[in-house]
C-alpha positions in Angstrom: 0.0 0.0 0.0 1.0 3.6 -0.5 -0.6 6.7 1.1 -1.5 9.6 -1.2 -2.7 13.1 -0.7 -5.4 14.0 -3.2 -8.1 16.6 -3.8 -11.3 17.0 -5.9 -9.8 19.2 -8.5 -10.3 16.7 -11.3 -14.1 16.9 -10.5 -14.4 20.4 -11.7 -13.8 22.4 -14.9 -13.6 26.1 -15.4 -15.5 27.7 -18.2 -15.1 31.3 -18.4 -15.4 32.6 -14.7 -17.6 29.6 -13.8 -16.5 26.6 -11.9 -18.6 23.6 -12.9 -18.7 20.3 -11.0 -18.6 17.3 -13.2 -20.9 14.3 -12.9 -18.2 11.7 -12.7 -20.6 8.8 -12.6 -20.7 9.3 -16.4 -17.6 7.9 -18.0 -15.8 7.6 -14.7 -12.6 6.4 -16.3 -12.4 9.9 -18.0 -13.5 12.1 -15.0 -12.4 10.4 -11.9 -9.4 11.7 -9.9 -6.3 9.7 -11.0 -3.5 11.9 -9.5 -2.1 12.2 -6.0 1.0 13.1 -4.1 2.8 10.3 -2.2 3.3 10.8 1.5 4.3 7.3 2.5 5.5 4.3 0.5 5.6 0.5 1.5 9.1 -0.7 2.5 8.9 -3.7 0.1 6.6 -5.7 -2.2 5.8 -9.4 -1.5 5.6 -11.6 -4.7 4.8 -15.3 -5.0 3.5 -17.4 -7.8 2.1 -19.9 -5.3 0.8 -18.1 -2.2 -1.8 -15.3 -1.5 -1.8 -12.5 -0.9 0.8 -11.5 -3.5 1.6 -8.5 -5.7 0.6 -9.4 -9.3 4.1 -8.8 -10.6 7.7 -9.4 -9.4 9.0 -5.8 -9.5 11.0 -3.5 -7.2 9.7 -0.6 -5.3 10.2 2.4 -7.6 8.0 5.0 -6.0 9.5 7.6 -3.6 7.8 9.9 -1.0 7.1 13.2 -2.6 6.3 11.7 -6.0 3.2 12.6 -7.9 1.6 9.5 -9.1 -1.0 8.5 -11.7 -3.2 5.6 -10.8 -6.2 3.6 -11.9 -9.4 5.6 -11.9 -11.1 3.3 -9.4 -8.4 3.5 -6.8 -9.8 6.4 -4.8 -13.3 5.3 -5.1 -12.4 1.8 -3.7 -10.4 3.4 -0.9 -13.4 5.4 0.2 -15.8 2.4 0.0 -13.4 0.3 2.0 -12.8 2.9 4.7 -9.1 3.5 3.8 -9.4 7.3 3.7 -9.0 10.0 6.4 -8.9 13.8 6.6 -6.4 15.8 8.6 -6.4 19.6 8.7 -8.6 19.7 5.7 -6.4 17.4 3.6 -7.7 14.1 2.3 -5.4 11.0 2.5 -6.1 7.7 0.9 -4.4 4.3 1.1 -4.3 2.6 -2.3 -2.6 -0.6 -3.5 0.9 -0.2 -5.0 -0.4 -2.3 -7.9 -2.9 0.4 -8.9 -0.1 2.9 -9.7 1.0 3.3 -13.5 3.8 6.0 -13.1 5.5 8.4 -10.9 6.3 12.0 -11.8 9.4 13.4 -10.1 10.0 17.0 -11.2 10.3 16.8 -15.0 11.0 13.0 -14.9 8.4 10.3 -15.7 9.0 6.9 -14.1 6.6 4.1 -15.1 6.3 1.5 -12.3 4.9 -2.1 -12.0 6.4 -3.0 -15.4 4.3 -0.5 -17.3 5.6 1.2 -20.4 4.2 4.4 -21.9 3.7 4.4 -25.7 3.1 7.5 -27.8 0.9 6.4 -30.9 2.1 7.2 -34.4 0.2 9.8 -36.4 -2.0 8.4 -39.0 -4.1 9.5 -42.0 -7.8 9.5 -41.4 -10.5 9.6 -44.1 -12.3 12.8 -44.6 -15.5 11.4 -43.3 -14.0 10.5 -39.9 -15.6 11.9 -36.8 -13.0 13.4 -34.4 -14.0 13.1 -30.8 -11.0 14.7 -29.1 -7.9 16.7 -30.0 -5.5 14.4 -28.3 -6.7 11.3 -30.1 -7.0 13.0 -33.4 -5.3 10.9 -36.1 -3.6 8.6 -33.6 -2.8 4.9 -34.3 -4.4 2.3 -32.0 -1.8 -0.4 -33.1 1.6 1.2 -33.4 3.7 3.7 -31.4 6.9 4.7 -29.9 8.0 3.8 -26.3 8.6 7.1 -24.6 8.9 6.0 -21.0 9.8 2.6 -19.4 10.6 1.5 -15.9 12.0 -1.8 -14.5 11.1 -5.1 -16.2 8.8 -7.5 -14.6 10.7 -10.7 -13.5 7.6 -12.8 -13.0 3.7 -12.8 -13.2 1.3 -14.1 -10.6 -1.4 -14.8 -13.1 0.9 -16.0 -15.8 3.3 -18.3 -14.0 4.6 -19.7 -17.3 6.1 -16.3 -18.2 9.6 -15.5 -17.1 11.3 -12.1 -17.1 10.0 -9.5 -19.6 11.5 -9.3 -23.1 13.6 -6.4 -24.0 11.5 -3.4 -24.9 13.3 -0.1 -24.5 12.7 3.7 -24.7 12.7 4.7 -28.4 11.5 1.4 -29.7 8.7 1.5 -32.3 6.2 -1.2 -31.4 3.2 -3.0 -32.7 0.4 -3.9 -30.2 -3.2 -5.0 -30.1 -6.0 -2.4 -30.2 -7.2 -4.0 -26.8 -4.0 -2.6 -25.3 -4.3 0.9 -26.6 -5.6 2.1 -23.3 -4.9 5.8 -22.4 -2.8 6.6 -19.4 -5.1 9.5 -18.9 -7.9 11.1 -20.9 -7.9 14.6 -22.4 -9.9 16.6 -19.8 -7.3 15.9 -17.0 -4.2 14.8 -18.9 -1.2 15.6 -16.8 1.5 15.0 -19.4 -0.2 17.0 -22.2 -0.2 14.3 -24.8 -1.8 10.9 -25.6 0.1 8.0 -24.2 -1.0 4.4 -24.1 -0.1 2.3 -21.1 0.8 -1.4 -21.5 3.3 -3.9 -20.2 6.2 -5.4 -22.2 4.5 -8.7 -22.5 1.7 -7.0 -24.5 4.0 -5.8 -27.3 3.6 -7.9 -30.4 6.6 -6.8 -32.3 9.4 -4.2 -32.5 9.8 -2.5 -35.9 13.5 -2.5 -36.7 14.7 0.7 -38.4 11.6 2.7 -37.4 12.8 4.0 -34.0 11.7 7.5 -33.2 
């Protein structure tokens, strides 16, 4: 578990001079708070392919106190529902599983954790009849991209005991992946990094395109 400090800023948007509260029950994956500041980190992670409880992946602790982290959109909701939140001096704190975190922001540095890599999709031509829903996704490939950020490799998987250590997939590699794995790290309204990035693990990469590195 880690303890994060968070607020409700993601639940509001400012239009002109008006501050409007969003109904996050609609498309919660796009509107829920997914960012917090780490105030306490677990000392270690327990991993086992045979026994419960266990972390899903054999990875090191890569988060540090003071990091801003991006996590799963259900993390804070689950913490509240399970009574794992408290407020002190008007500040809200929540305990969330380390496994729910995708990456840590440390100053200008981006550090994916838990074996995640962040892939920036290639630009692609769209037919003139295409309906563009958001600017960030405009003309973006759902099957190919460039690895922009990568953390430590996974050495073992709880749910896939037959898999060993992750294959070599590095920053700058141009990769092919399934559309099912083109999951945005964050959506446009609250995008912390300012560009569309897909999150996936190295085992989800189908191929590396040689000579096409960006």
